[in-house]
PDB file of C-alpha atoms in Angstrom:
ATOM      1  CA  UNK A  28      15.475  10.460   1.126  1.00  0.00           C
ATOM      2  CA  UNK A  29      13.835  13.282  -0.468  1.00  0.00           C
ATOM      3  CA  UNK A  30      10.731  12.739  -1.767  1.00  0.00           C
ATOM      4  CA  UNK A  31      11.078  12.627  -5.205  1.00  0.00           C
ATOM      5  CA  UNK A  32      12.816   9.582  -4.681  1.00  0.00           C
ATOM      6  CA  UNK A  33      10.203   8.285  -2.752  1.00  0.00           C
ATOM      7  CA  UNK A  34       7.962   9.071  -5.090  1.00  0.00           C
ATOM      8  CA  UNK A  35       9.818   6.763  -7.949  1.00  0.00           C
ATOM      9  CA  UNK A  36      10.108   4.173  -5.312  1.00  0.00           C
ATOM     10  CA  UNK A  37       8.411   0.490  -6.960  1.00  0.00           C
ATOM     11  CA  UNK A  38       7.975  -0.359  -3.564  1.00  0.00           C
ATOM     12  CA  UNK A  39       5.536   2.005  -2.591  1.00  0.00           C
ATOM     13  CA  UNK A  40       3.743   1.902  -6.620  1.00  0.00           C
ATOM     14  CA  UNK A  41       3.391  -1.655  -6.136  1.00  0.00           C
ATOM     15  CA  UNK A  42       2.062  -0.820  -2.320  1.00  0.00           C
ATOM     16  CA  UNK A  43      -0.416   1.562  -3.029  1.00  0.00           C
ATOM     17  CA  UNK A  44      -1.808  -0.108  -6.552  1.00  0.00           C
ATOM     18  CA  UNK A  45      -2.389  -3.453  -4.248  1.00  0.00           C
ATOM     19  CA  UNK A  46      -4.395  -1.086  -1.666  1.00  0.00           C
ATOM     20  CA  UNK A  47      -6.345   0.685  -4.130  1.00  0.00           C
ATOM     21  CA  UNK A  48      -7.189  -2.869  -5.850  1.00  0.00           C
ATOM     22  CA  UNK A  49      -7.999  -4.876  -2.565  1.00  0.00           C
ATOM     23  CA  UNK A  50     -10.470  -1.810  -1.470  1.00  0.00           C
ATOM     24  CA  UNK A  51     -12.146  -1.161  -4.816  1.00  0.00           C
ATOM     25  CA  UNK A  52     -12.709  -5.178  -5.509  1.00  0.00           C
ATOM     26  CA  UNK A  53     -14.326  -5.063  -1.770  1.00  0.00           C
ATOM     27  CA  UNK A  54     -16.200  -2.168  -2.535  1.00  0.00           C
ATOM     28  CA  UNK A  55     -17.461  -3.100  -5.976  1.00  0.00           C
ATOM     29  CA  UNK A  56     -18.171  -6.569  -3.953  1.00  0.00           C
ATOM     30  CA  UNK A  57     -20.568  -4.920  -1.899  1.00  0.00           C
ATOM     31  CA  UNK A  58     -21.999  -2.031  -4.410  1.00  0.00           C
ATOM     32  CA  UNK A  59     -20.984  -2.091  -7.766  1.00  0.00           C
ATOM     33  CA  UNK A  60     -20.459   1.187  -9.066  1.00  0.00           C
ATOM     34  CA  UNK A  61     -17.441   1.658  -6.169  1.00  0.00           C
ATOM     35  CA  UNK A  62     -15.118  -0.023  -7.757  1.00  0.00           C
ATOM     36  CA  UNK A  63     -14.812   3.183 -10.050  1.00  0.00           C
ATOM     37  CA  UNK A  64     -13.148   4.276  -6.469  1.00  0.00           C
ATOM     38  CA  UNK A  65      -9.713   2.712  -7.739  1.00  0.00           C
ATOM     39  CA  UNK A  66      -7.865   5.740  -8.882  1.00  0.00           C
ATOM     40  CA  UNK A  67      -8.933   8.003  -5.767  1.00  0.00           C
ATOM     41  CA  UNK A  68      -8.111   5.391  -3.954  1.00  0.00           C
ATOM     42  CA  UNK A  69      -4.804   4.633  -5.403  1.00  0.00           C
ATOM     43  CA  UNK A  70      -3.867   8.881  -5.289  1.00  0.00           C
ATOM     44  CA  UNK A  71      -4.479   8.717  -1.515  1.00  0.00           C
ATOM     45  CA  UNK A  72      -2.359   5.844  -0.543  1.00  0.00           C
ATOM     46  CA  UNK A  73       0.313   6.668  -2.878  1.00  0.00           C
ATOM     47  CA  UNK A  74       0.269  10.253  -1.717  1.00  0.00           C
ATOM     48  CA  UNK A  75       0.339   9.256   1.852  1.00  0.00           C
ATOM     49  CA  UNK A  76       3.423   6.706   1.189  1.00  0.00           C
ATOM     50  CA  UNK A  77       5.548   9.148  -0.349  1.00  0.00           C
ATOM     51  CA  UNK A  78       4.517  11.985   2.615  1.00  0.00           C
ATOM     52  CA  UNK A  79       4.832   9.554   5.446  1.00  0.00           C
ATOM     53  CA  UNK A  80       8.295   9.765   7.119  1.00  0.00           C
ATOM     54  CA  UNK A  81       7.721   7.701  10.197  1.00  0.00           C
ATOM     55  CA  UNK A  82       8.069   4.195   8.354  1.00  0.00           C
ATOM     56  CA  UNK A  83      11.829   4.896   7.280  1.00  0.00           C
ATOM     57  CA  UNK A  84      15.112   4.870   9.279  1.00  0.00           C
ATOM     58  CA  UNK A  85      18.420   5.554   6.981  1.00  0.00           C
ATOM     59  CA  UNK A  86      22.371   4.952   8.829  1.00  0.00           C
ATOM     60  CA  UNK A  87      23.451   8.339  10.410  1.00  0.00           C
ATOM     61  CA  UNK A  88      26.539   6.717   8.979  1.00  0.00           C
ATOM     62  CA  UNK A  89      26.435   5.661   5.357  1.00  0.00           C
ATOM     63  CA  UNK A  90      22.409   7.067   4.673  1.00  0.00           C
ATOM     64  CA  UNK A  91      21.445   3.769   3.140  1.00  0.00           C
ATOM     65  CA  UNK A  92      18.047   2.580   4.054  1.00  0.00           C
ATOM     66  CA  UNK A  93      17.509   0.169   7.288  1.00  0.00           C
ATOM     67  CA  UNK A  94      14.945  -2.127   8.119  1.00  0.00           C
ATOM     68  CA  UNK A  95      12.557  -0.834  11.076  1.00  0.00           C
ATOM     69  CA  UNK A  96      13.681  -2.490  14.465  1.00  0.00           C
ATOM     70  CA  UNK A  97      17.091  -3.218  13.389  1.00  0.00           C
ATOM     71  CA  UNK A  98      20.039  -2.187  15.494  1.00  0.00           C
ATOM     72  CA  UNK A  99      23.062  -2.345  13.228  1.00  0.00           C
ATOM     73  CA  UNK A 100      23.227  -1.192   9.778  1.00  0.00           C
ATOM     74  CA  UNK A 101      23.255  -3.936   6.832  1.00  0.00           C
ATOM     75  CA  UNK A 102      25.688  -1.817   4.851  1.00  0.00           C
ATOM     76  CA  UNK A 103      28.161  -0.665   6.953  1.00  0.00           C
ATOM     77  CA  UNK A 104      27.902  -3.256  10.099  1.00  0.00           C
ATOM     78  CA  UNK A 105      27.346   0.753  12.743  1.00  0.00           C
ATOM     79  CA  UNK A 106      25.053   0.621  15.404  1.00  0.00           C
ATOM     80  CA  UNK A 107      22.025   2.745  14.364  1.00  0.00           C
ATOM     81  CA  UNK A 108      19.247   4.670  16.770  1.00  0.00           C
ATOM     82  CA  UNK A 109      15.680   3.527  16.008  1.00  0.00           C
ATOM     83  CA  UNK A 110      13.317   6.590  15.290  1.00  0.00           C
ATOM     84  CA  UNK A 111      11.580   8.543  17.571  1.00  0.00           C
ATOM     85  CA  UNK A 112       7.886   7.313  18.106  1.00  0.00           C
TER      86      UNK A 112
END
């Protein structure tokens, strides 16, 4: 998956704007003018989903997206590898 694809993914927006609201509402929680923090905050983590590409395994098969740990493909029923740690 390239990564503008990634980048459009409503997984990871919805990811990342949680993060960035759970860590400014603590910060602002424990000194008020941190919660102005949200947008950094929200760059970072949604910059650092889109980069990572240890937290995604796709078929060699049918290059559909698999859940981590799984050993057969949803899609296409192949055995798949898991990714190198």
């Amino acid at each position: 998956m390239n990564y503008l694809q990634r980048a459009l993914s409503i997984r990871i927006i919805f990811g990342s704007l949680f993060a960035a609201l759970l860590i400014s509402v603590v910060l602002g929680v424990l000194w008020g003018p941190l919660v102005y923090l949200f947008f950094p905050i929200f760059a970072l983590a949604y910059g650092g989903a889109i980069l990572n590409d240890a937290n995604v395994l796709y078929c060699p098969y049918c290059r559909k997206r698999v859940k981590l740990g799984a050993n057969t493909c949803h899609h296409c029923g192949r055995t798949v590898s898991s990714p190198p740690p």
